[in-house]
Amino acid sequence: MAADAAQEWPPKQGDEAVLELASDWALSHGLVLRPPTSSTDAAYTRPGQSVIHAPYALYPSAFPRKLFQQAIDLQAAYNRLYADVTVDDAFLDQVIGGAVSKVDEFQGRLYDIWKQVKKEGIRQPLALGLFRSDYLVHAPADLPSSEHTIKQVEFNTISASFASLSTRVGELHRYLEASGIYPAHPQLSHAALPENGALAGLASGLAAAHKAYGNDKAVVMMVTQDNERNAFDQWPLAHELLRTHGVRLVRVPFSELRTTLTLSPAPVHNLLYQPPTLIGSLPSPLEISVVYWRTAYAPTDYYTPREWDTRLLVEQSRAIKCPSVGMQLAGAKKVQQVLADPKWLERFVADERERAQLRESFTDLYPLDDSEEGRIALERAYKECDKFVLKPQREGGGNNVYRGDIPTFLDRLDEEDKAKAATTASADQQTGPRGREGYILMSLIESPRDMEQVLVKAGEARGTRARVISELGIYGVVLLREDVDGTAAAARGGNRAELLVNETVGHLLRTKPVESDEGGVATGYSVIDSPLLVSP
C-alpha cells in the first residue's frame, strides 16, 4: 500500500460501532480465552465456566501481497529443510551436542533423551511436524517499498499455536467487511482478505499421522500445560479431527501423565493412557497413535523430574510424536544460525535456485563461540549493540535480549563462567564452552513503522490505537519417516528424510506496538490479526 494510502487505513473514526459488532462476533464464534485466574482459586476447578475474547486487531493490517505469496511459496522448502535436519544425526550431534547441550541445561536434557533413544533403537520411525515459519517485512529507510523483502525471525517445530484463533480472526475481518461496517477503501475487498486453512490443515496433518500409525481404534493425545488458558485454540483441532476425519483426540495436562502412561510389553511398546475416570464407551486403557505436544518447550513446563521421565517414556514408545525430540532439537536457534552458513545449507539443499530463495529470506545470524566469526560477532555485540538481538534456545516469547541490554547481559554470562571455573579450576582458567555459546546474535529486522492499528486486548471493551509492526507466520505440515539403519537415506543421497506429507496449510498474523520488541500473543505482547493484501 502506498504511503498516502497506508495513512488512510485503518479509518480514523467509527471504532465504537465496529468494536461492538466485533466483540459479540468473537464471543459467539469461539475467539476466546479463559480469563486469568489464580491456580489457588477454588473456582478454577471448573475452568470452563467463563471466557473472555482473545486479543485481536479490529481491522485487517495491510501486508504486501508479493511478500505474502513469497512466504507461502517458501514453506515447502523450509518443511523439507527441517525434516532433513531432524534425521541427520551427525549434524545434530555436532550443532546441539557441542557447546549448546553443555551450557544450556534444558537443551542438554533433550539431547540426552535423544541420544538414549537412538542408542536403544527407534521404535517409531514416523514423526509429525506441525511447523510455523515466522517473518517480518524488512524495510530499510533508504529502500522504496517495491524493494522491501521478508526476513525470517524463527522456525517453530514444537507447539506452533494459534492456528484455530488465527482462522477465527480472519473470519471476523471478512464478516466485518461483508457487513459494510468498514468504510470503503480502494484496496479493501473480500478478495484482498485471504482464506486461512490453518485449522483444517493442522487437523489434516494429525489425521494423516493417525492413519499412518495403523490402528483406527487408537486415539490422538494432545498434551497441554496445566491450567491452560488457551484451550479454545486447542479444542477446535479436536472438533475438526472428529467431524472431518473421524479421529478421536484426548486432551491431557502434562502433569497428569506422571501416573497414567505406560508402555505395553516388549517388543511392541505401544503407548497406553489410563484416564483417571472412564471416558464414555472408549476402551480403557487407550492406545495412543499420536502424541501432540502443546507444551514441553520451556524448562518451566517440566514441573517436576517426573515430567522428564514422561518425555523419555513417550520417546521410547511406538506412538508418533509431534514433534519427536530430534525434531524439537532441530528447531533450536543454534540450528537456524548454522543453516545461514552457505556451506551448511548446501549440505541439505542441493538445488542452487532453492538455496538462493531460502538465503534471501535469512537475516544475518552469528555464533558467539571462539571462532573468528564468533569473536567478531562478540565485538560487534558490544560496540554496535543497537543493531542486534541476542537469542537463547527457547520458544514461547519473552526470552530475548535486545539492543542496549546486550553488553550487560554478556558481562553477566562472563561472570557466571568465571564463578563456575573457580569451583573446578583456578579462577582465571576457563574450562569447557562459555555460557554465551548457548546464544546466537541476530541482526534486527527493520520493519515498517508507519502503520496504525486498533489493538483490542483480551477481555477489554475498548481498543487502543497504536503504531504497529506485524509478524507473519506460515504453517506447514510434514510427516516423515526416519531410516533406522540409514540405507534408504543413502539411496536418496544421504541426509534426506522420506516425506509422506509436505504441505503449506495456512497463516498467522500477529501485530504489536512498534515499541514492543517481543511478539508473543500468550505473553501479552501482540494481538492476533489477519492480512489485507495490498500492492506497493
Short mmCIF file of C-alpha atoms in Angstrom, two decimals, residues 129-530:
data_model
loop_
_atom_site.label_atom_id
_atom_site.label_comp_id
_atom_site.label_asym_id
_atom_site.label_seq_id
_atom_site.Cartn_x
_atom_site.Cartn_y
_atom_site.Cartn_z
CA GLY A 129 5.86 -31.78 12.21
CA LEU A 130 3.25 -29.05 12.56
CA PHE A 131 5.64 -26.21 11.74
CA ARG A 132 5.43 -22.44 11.54
CA SER A 133 7.96 -20.13 9.90
CA ASP A 134 7.76 -16.52 11.13
CA TYR A 135 8.76 -13.43 9.14
CA LEU A 136 8.96 -9.66 9.38
CA VAL A 137 8.95 -7.25 6.45
CA HIS A 138 12.44 -5.77 6.08
CA ALA A 139 12.04 -2.15 5.01
CA PRO A 140 15.26 -0.10 5.37
CA ALA A 141 14.59 3.62 5.18
CA ASP A 142 16.77 4.02 2.07
CA LEU A 143 14.77 1.50 0.01
CA PRO A 144 11.47 2.11 -1.84
CA SER A 145 8.55 -0.11 -0.87
CA SER A 146 8.90 -2.07 -4.11
CA GLU A 147 12.28 -3.35 -2.83
CA HIS A 148 11.13 -4.42 0.63
CA THR A 149 11.75 -8.08 1.48
CA ILE A 150 10.73 -10.63 4.10
CA LYS A 151 13.23 -11.93 6.62
CA GLN A 152 12.75 -14.99 8.79
CA VAL A 153 12.51 -14.38 12.53
CA GLU A 154 12.48 -18.04 13.56
CA PHE A 155 11.27 -21.51 12.63
CA ASN A 156 8.99 -23.29 15.14
CA THR A 157 9.00 -27.09 15.32
CA ILE A 158 7.01 -27.53 18.56
CA SER A 159 3.63 -26.20 19.71
CA ALA A 160 3.15 -23.81 16.77
CA SER A 161 -0.01 -22.32 18.21
CA PHE A 162 -2.89 -20.04 17.16
CA ALA A 163 -3.93 -21.95 14.04
CA SER A 164 -7.50 -22.01 15.31
CA LEU A 165 -7.72 -18.45 16.64
CA SER A 166 -5.93 -17.00 13.59
CA THR A 167 -8.51 -18.74 11.42
CA ARG A 168 -11.25 -17.15 13.53
CA VAL A 169 -9.76 -13.64 13.28
CA GLY A 170 -9.62 -13.94 9.50
CA GLU A 171 -13.29 -14.94 9.54
CA LEU A 172 -14.05 -11.99 11.81
CA HIS A 173 -12.44 -9.50 9.45
CA ARG A 174 -14.18 -10.98 6.41
CA TYR A 175 -17.51 -10.78 8.29
CA LEU A 176 -16.94 -7.14 9.23
CA GLU A 177 -16.02 -6.32 5.63
CA ALA A 178 -19.10 -8.10 4.28
CA SER A 179 -21.34 -6.40 6.84
CA GLY A 180 -20.48 -2.99 5.40
CA ILE A 181 -19.39 -1.57 8.73
CA TYR A 182 -15.85 -0.93 7.49
CA PRO A 183 -15.64 2.31 5.48
CA ALA A 184 -14.81 1.98 1.81
CA HIS A 185 -11.14 1.88 0.86
CA PRO A 186 -9.66 1.42 -2.62
CA GLN A 187 -7.75 -1.72 -1.62
CA LEU A 188 -10.30 -3.22 0.79
CA SER A 189 -12.25 -6.08 -0.75
CA HIS A 190 -13.21 -9.63 0.10
CA ALA A 191 -10.60 -10.88 -2.39
CA ALA A 192 -7.88 -8.98 -0.51
CA LEU A 193 -8.68 -10.89 2.72
CA PRO A 194 -7.23 -14.38 2.11
CA GLU A 195 -8.91 -17.50 3.40
CA ASN A 196 -6.91 -19.21 6.14
CA GLY A 197 -6.72 -23.01 6.12
CA ALA A 198 -4.56 -23.31 9.24
CA LEU A 199 -7.12 -25.05 11.46
CA ALA A 200 -8.23 -27.55 8.82
CA GLY A 201 -4.65 -28.08 7.65
CA LEU A 202 -3.16 -28.93 11.05
CA ALA A 203 -6.08 -31.24 11.78
CA SER A 204 -5.48 -32.95 8.44
CA GLY A 205 -1.83 -33.45 9.39
CA LEU A 206 -2.79 -35.08 12.69
CA ALA A 207 -5.27 -37.30 10.83
CA ALA A 208 -2.60 -38.36 8.32
CA ALA A 209 -0.26 -39.36 11.14
CA HIS A 210 -3.03 -41.25 12.91
CA LYS A 211 -3.83 -43.15 9.72
CA ALA A 212 -0.15 -43.97 9.18
CA TYR A 213 0.02 -45.38 12.71
CA GLY A 214 -2.33 -48.13 11.54
CA ASN A 215 -4.88 -48.63 14.33
CA ASP A 216 -8.24 -46.93 13.87
CA LYS A 217 -9.19 -47.70 17.48
CA ALA A 218 -6.27 -45.70 18.87
CA VAL A 219 -6.65 -42.00 19.74
CA VAL A 220 -4.57 -38.85 19.35
CA MET A 221 -3.31 -37.30 22.61
CA MET A 222 -2.79 -33.55 22.92
CA VAL A 223 -0.54 -32.77 25.90
CA THR A 224 -1.16 -29.30 27.37
CA GLN A 225 0.20 -27.07 30.07
CA ASP A 226 -1.53 -27.28 33.42
CA ASN A 227 -4.23 -24.62 33.89
CA GLU A 228 -4.11 -23.86 30.16
CA ARG A 229 -5.85 -20.57 29.28
CA ASN A 230 -5.52 -21.08 25.54
CA ALA A 231 -7.82 -24.12 25.41
CA PHE A 232 -10.03 -22.63 22.70
CA ASP A 233 -7.15 -22.56 20.26
CA GLN A 234 -6.73 -26.28 21.01
CA TRP A 235 -10.25 -27.71 21.22
CA PRO A 236 -11.22 -26.75 17.64
CA LEU A 237 -8.48 -29.11 16.41
CA ALA A 238 -10.14 -31.94 18.34
CA HIS A 239 -13.54 -31.00 16.91
CA GLU A 240 -12.19 -30.80 13.36
CA LEU A 241 -10.40 -34.14 13.73
CA LEU A 242 -13.58 -35.90 14.79
CA ARG A 243 -16.01 -34.11 12.46
CA THR A 244 -13.93 -34.31 9.29
CA HIS A 245 -11.69 -37.35 9.83
CA GLY A 246 -13.48 -39.49 12.42
CA VAL A 247 -10.41 -39.43 14.68
CA ARG A 248 -10.81 -39.03 18.44
CA LEU A 249 -8.49 -36.78 20.45
CA VAL A 250 -7.99 -36.66 24.22
CA ARG A 251 -6.55 -33.51 25.76
CA VAL A 252 -4.44 -34.16 28.86
CA PRO A 253 -2.37 -31.86 31.14
CA PHE A 254 1.34 -32.74 31.20
CA SER A 255 1.44 -33.39 34.95
CA GLU A 256 -1.37 -35.95 34.74
CA LEU A 257 0.80 -38.21 32.60
CA ARG A 258 3.13 -38.99 35.53
CA THR A 259 0.76 -41.69 36.71
CA THR A 260 -1.40 -42.50 33.68
CA LEU A 261 1.03 -43.50 30.92
CA THR A 262 2.58 -46.94 30.46
CA LEU A 263 4.15 -49.00 27.69
CA SER A 264 2.80 -52.33 26.54
CA PRO A 265 5.27 -55.23 26.92
CA ALA A 266 8.30 -55.53 24.65
CA PRO A 267 8.84 -55.75 21.78
CA VAL A 268 5.71 -53.74 20.85
CA HIS A 269 5.89 -50.78 23.25
CA ASN A 270 2.51 -49.27 22.46
CA LEU A 271 1.82 -46.11 24.47
CA LEU A 272 -1.16 -46.68 26.78
CA TYR A 273 -3.11 -43.99 28.63
CA GLN A 274 -5.29 -44.85 31.61
CA PRO A 275 -7.67 -41.91 32.19
CA PRO A 276 -8.33 -41.05 35.84
CA THR A 277 -12.02 -41.66 35.11
CA LEU A 278 -13.66 -43.69 32.35
CA ILE A 279 -14.43 -41.80 29.12
CA GLY A 280 -17.83 -42.90 27.84
CA SER A 281 -17.65 -46.06 25.76
CA LEU A 282 -13.95 -45.75 24.93
CA PRO A 283 -11.76 -48.72 25.90
CA SER A 284 -9.50 -48.48 28.91
CA PRO A 285 -6.59 -48.05 28.71
CA LEU A 286 -6.45 -46.07 25.47
CA GLU A 287 -3.80 -46.81 22.88
CA ILE A 288 -2.21 -43.55 21.69
CA SER A 289 -1.45 -43.15 18.00
CA VAL A 290 -0.02 -39.61 18.03
CA VAL A 291 1.32 -37.50 20.92
CA TYR A 292 0.82 -33.83 20.03
CA TRP A 293 2.89 -31.60 22.32
CA ARG A 294 1.31 -28.23 23.07
CA THR A 295 3.73 -27.89 25.97
CA ALA A 296 7.23 -29.22 26.86
CA TYR A 297 9.08 -26.42 25.02
CA ALA A 298 10.29 -24.49 28.09
CA PRO A 299 12.01 -25.51 31.34
CA THR A 300 9.00 -24.29 33.33
CA ASP A 301 6.80 -26.86 31.55
CA TYR A 302 8.68 -29.64 33.34
CA TYR A 303 7.13 -29.09 36.76
CA THR A 304 9.00 -31.94 38.45
CA PRO A 305 11.61 -34.54 37.44
CA ARG A 306 8.68 -36.83 36.63
CA GLU A 307 7.88 -34.79 33.51
CA TRP A 308 11.33 -35.62 32.15
CA ASP A 309 10.58 -39.29 32.83
CA THR A 310 7.32 -38.87 30.90
CA ARG A 311 9.10 -37.31 27.94
CA LEU A 312 11.54 -40.23 27.78
CA LEU A 313 8.71 -42.77 28.08
CA VAL A 314 6.87 -41.18 25.15
CA GLU A 315 10.03 -41.20 23.03
CA GLN A 316 10.57 -44.88 23.83
CA SER A 317 7.05 -45.77 22.66
CA ARG A 318 5.60 -46.70 19.28
CA ALA A 319 3.37 -43.60 19.24
CA ILE A 320 4.10 -41.00 16.56
CA LYS A 321 5.47 -37.85 18.16
CA CYS A 322 4.57 -34.31 17.13
CA PRO A 323 7.35 -33.40 17.40
CA SER A 324 9.89 -36.08 18.20
CA VAL A 325 12.66 -34.91 20.49
CA GLY A 326 15.02 -34.84 17.48
CA MET A 327 12.60 -32.59 15.62
CA GLN A 328 12.39 -30.31 18.66
CA LEU A 329 16.19 -30.07 18.73
CA ALA A 330 16.12 -29.19 15.02
CA GLY A 331 14.11 -26.08 15.92
CA ALA A 332 16.84 -24.67 18.18
CA LYS A 333 18.04 -21.16 17.37
CA LYS A 334 21.59 -22.51 17.03
CA VAL A 335 20.42 -24.66 14.11
CA GLN A 336 18.87 -21.59 12.46
CA GLN A 337 22.18 -19.75 12.82
CA VAL A 338 24.26 -22.62 11.44
CA LEU A 339 21.95 -23.08 8.44
CA ALA A 340 22.59 -19.45 7.49
CA ASP A 341 26.17 -20.53 6.69
CA PRO A 342 26.23 -21.35 2.93
CA LYS A 343 28.35 -24.49 3.34
CA TRP A 344 25.90 -25.97 5.84
CA LEU A 345 22.84 -25.03 3.82
CA GLU A 346 24.38 -26.74 0.80
CA ARG A 347 24.61 -29.94 2.88
CA PHE A 348 20.80 -30.08 2.92
CA VAL A 349 19.64 -28.19 -0.17
CA ALA A 350 21.17 -29.40 -3.41
CA ASP A 351 19.19 -27.16 -5.76
CA GLU A 352 21.02 -23.86 -6.26
CA ARG A 353 17.85 -21.90 -7.03
CA GLU A 354 16.12 -23.18 -3.91
CA ARG A 355 19.17 -22.33 -1.79
CA ALA A 356 19.13 -18.79 -3.16
CA GLN A 357 15.43 -18.39 -2.33
CA LEU A 358 15.98 -19.60 1.22
CA ARG A 359 19.06 -17.42 1.73
CA GLU A 360 17.15 -14.38 0.53
CA SER A 361 14.80 -14.86 3.49
CA PHE A 362 17.64 -15.17 6.05
CA THR A 363 18.72 -12.23 8.13
CA ASP A 364 22.30 -12.01 9.41
CA LEU A 365 22.96 -14.58 12.16
CA TYR A 366 26.19 -15.06 14.09
CA PRO A 367 27.67 -17.50 16.60
CA LEU A 368 29.19 -16.35 19.89
CA ASP A 369 31.86 -19.04 20.12
CA ASP A 370 35.64 -18.78 19.91
CA SER A 371 35.78 -18.98 16.11
CA GLU A 372 36.94 -15.91 14.20
CA GLU A 373 33.35 -15.20 13.19
CA GLY A 374 32.27 -15.58 16.83
CA ARG A 375 34.95 -13.21 18.10
CA ILE A 376 33.97 -10.58 15.53
CA ALA A 377 30.30 -11.02 16.47
CA LEU A 378 31.11 -10.60 20.17
CA GLU A 379 32.94 -7.35 19.48
CA ARG A 380 30.00 -6.06 17.44
CA ALA A 381 27.57 -7.12 20.19
CA TYR A 382 29.36 -4.67 22.49
CA LYS A 383 30.17 -1.85 20.06
CA GLU A 384 27.06 -1.97 17.84
CA CYS A 385 24.52 -3.48 20.22
CA ASP A 386 21.66 -1.31 18.91
CA LYS A 387 21.72 -3.36 15.69
CA PHE A 388 21.18 -6.75 17.33
CA VAL A 389 19.07 -9.11 19.38
CA LEU A 390 20.56 -11.91 21.50
CA LYS A 391 18.55 -15.13 21.34
CA PRO A 392 18.66 -18.21 23.61
CA GLN A 393 17.50 -21.70 22.61
CA ARG A 394 13.92 -21.04 23.75
CA GLU A 395 10.35 -20.88 22.46
CA GLY A 396 7.31 -19.06 23.78
CA GLY A 397 8.30 -15.38 23.77
CA GLY A 398 9.85 -13.11 26.38
CA ASN A 399 13.31 -14.73 26.27
CA ASN A 400 15.37 -12.44 24.05
CA VAL A 401 17.82 -9.66 24.96
CA TYR A 402 17.68 -6.51 22.85
CA ARG A 403 19.99 -3.65 21.92
CA GLY A 404 21.46 -1.78 24.88
CA ASP A 405 20.75 -4.61 27.29
CA ILE A 406 23.10 -6.95 25.42
CA PRO A 407 26.50 -5.80 26.81
CA THR A 408 25.36 -6.01 30.43
CA PHE A 409 23.83 -9.43 29.81
CA LEU A 410 27.02 -10.73 28.19
CA ASP A 411 29.03 -9.40 31.12
CA ARG A 412 26.79 -11.32 33.48
CA LEU A 413 27.30 -14.51 31.49
CA ASP A 414 31.03 -13.95 31.66
CA GLU A 415 30.90 -13.53 35.45
CA GLU A 416 28.89 -16.74 35.73
CA ASP A 417 31.55 -18.54 33.66
CA LYS A 418 34.27 -17.30 35.99
CA ALA A 419 32.31 -18.39 39.04
CA LYS A 420 31.86 -21.88 37.60
CA ALA A 421 35.51 -22.12 36.63
CA ALA A 422 36.53 -21.17 40.15
CA THR A 423 34.79 -24.26 41.52
CA THR A 424 36.65 -26.64 39.21
CA ALA A 425 39.97 -24.96 38.47
CA SER A 426 41.90 -21.77 39.07
CA ALA A 427 39.78 -18.64 38.95
CA ASP A 428 41.50 -17.37 35.78
CA GLN A 429 41.05 -20.61 33.84
CA GLN A 430 38.06 -21.17 31.59
CA THR A 431 37.08 -24.81 31.25
CA GLY A 432 34.60 -26.03 28.67
CA PRO A 433 32.37 -23.85 26.47
CA ARG A 434 31.31 -20.39 27.59
CA GLY A 435 27.75 -19.53 28.55
CA ARG A 436 27.38 -17.15 25.64
CA GLU A 437 27.72 -20.11 23.25
CA GLY A 438 24.16 -21.07 24.19
CA TYR A 439 23.01 -17.89 22.43
CA ILE A 440 23.06 -16.57 18.87
CA LEU A 441 23.34 -12.97 17.69
CA MET A 442 20.79 -11.83 15.12
CA SER A 443 20.65 -8.56 13.19
CA LEU A 444 17.46 -6.66 13.90
CA ILE A 445 14.98 -6.56 11.04
CA GLU A 446 13.95 -3.02 10.06
CA SER A 447 10.18 -3.26 9.88
CA PRO A 448 7.89 -0.51 8.50
CA ARG A 449 6.77 1.82 11.28
CA ASP A 450 4.12 3.92 9.54
CA MET A 451 1.18 1.55 10.03
CA GLU A 452 -1.62 2.08 12.55
CA GLN A 453 -3.98 -0.44 14.08
CA VAL A 454 -6.61 -0.65 16.80
CA LEU A 455 -5.45 -3.31 19.26
CA VAL A 456 -8.18 -4.95 21.33
CA LYS A 457 -6.54 -6.73 24.24
CA ALA A 458 -8.02 -9.85 25.80
CA GLY A 459 -11.29 -9.12 27.55
CA GLU A 460 -11.14 -5.35 27.07
CA ALA A 461 -14.18 -3.41 25.93
CA ARG A 462 -12.19 -0.68 24.20
CA GLY A 463 -9.39 -0.77 21.67
CA THR A 464 -6.12 1.13 21.72
CA ARG A 465 -4.93 2.88 18.58
CA ALA A 466 -1.18 2.49 18.09
CA ARG A 467 1.57 2.45 15.51
CA VAL A 468 2.34 -1.20 14.93
CA ILE A 469 4.51 -3.89 13.38
CA SER A 470 3.08 -7.16 12.04
CA GLU A 471 4.78 -10.57 12.02
CA LEU A 472 3.63 -13.17 9.50
CA GLY A 473 3.72 -16.89 10.27
CA ILE A 474 3.19 -19.63 7.67
CA TYR A 475 2.07 -23.09 8.83
CA GLY A 476 3.48 -26.25 7.31
CA VAL A 477 2.78 -29.94 7.82
CA VAL A 478 5.38 -32.68 7.44
CA LEU A 479 5.03 -36.41 8.03
CA LEU A 480 8.44 -38.02 7.70
CA ARG A 481 9.91 -41.47 8.00
CA GLU A 482 13.33 -41.72 9.59
CA ASP A 483 15.56 -44.58 8.49
CA VAL A 484 16.62 -46.78 11.38
CA ASP A 485 19.71 -48.10 9.57
CA GLY A 486 20.28 -45.27 7.08
CA THR A 487 20.09 -47.40 3.93
CA ALA A 488 17.09 -45.65 2.40
CA ALA A 489 18.57 -42.22 3.15
CA ALA A 490 21.79 -43.27 1.46
CA ALA A 491 19.79 -44.27 -1.60
CA ARG A 492 18.28 -40.77 -1.67
CA GLY A 493 21.71 -39.17 -1.48
CA GLY A 494 22.13 -39.05 2.31
CA ASN A 495 20.86 -36.58 4.94
CA ARG A 496 17.37 -36.77 3.47
CA ALA A 497 14.11 -37.65 5.14
CA GLU A 498 11.41 -39.62 3.37
CA LEU A 499 8.45 -37.26 3.27
CA LEU A 500 4.98 -38.81 3.24
CA VAL A 501 3.35 -35.37 3.61
CA ASN A 502 4.74 -31.91 2.81
CA GLU A 503 2.07 -29.22 2.77
CA THR A 504 1.60 -25.49 3.33
CA VAL A 505 -1.69 -25.05 5.16
CA GLY A 506 -2.33 -21.52 6.45
CA HIS A 507 -1.04 -18.38 8.10
CA LEU A 508 -0.94 -16.32 11.29
CA LEU A 509 -0.51 -12.56 11.55
CA ARG A 510 0.47 -11.11 14.93
CA THR A 511 0.54 -7.36 15.43
CA LYS A 512 2.19 -5.38 18.23
CA PRO A 513 3.06 -1.77 19.10
CA VAL A 514 6.28 -0.56 17.48
CA GLU A 515 7.89 -0.02 20.88
CA SER A 516 7.47 -3.70 21.82
CA ASP A 517 10.39 -5.96 20.91
CA GLU A 518 8.78 -9.27 21.91
CA GLY A 519 5.90 -10.66 19.86
CA GLY A 520 4.11 -13.42 21.77
CA VAL A 521 0.31 -13.38 22.00
CA ALA A 522 0.07 -15.61 25.07
CA THR A 523 2.66 -13.45 26.83
CA GLY A 524 0.60 -10.32 26.14
CA TYR A 525 2.82 -8.53 23.63
CA SER A 526 0.74 -8.99 20.46
CA VAL A 527 -2.78 -9.39 19.18
CA ILE A 528 -3.99 -11.85 16.53
CA ASP A 529 -4.55 -10.21 13.18
CA SER A 530 -5.18 -11.08 9.53
#
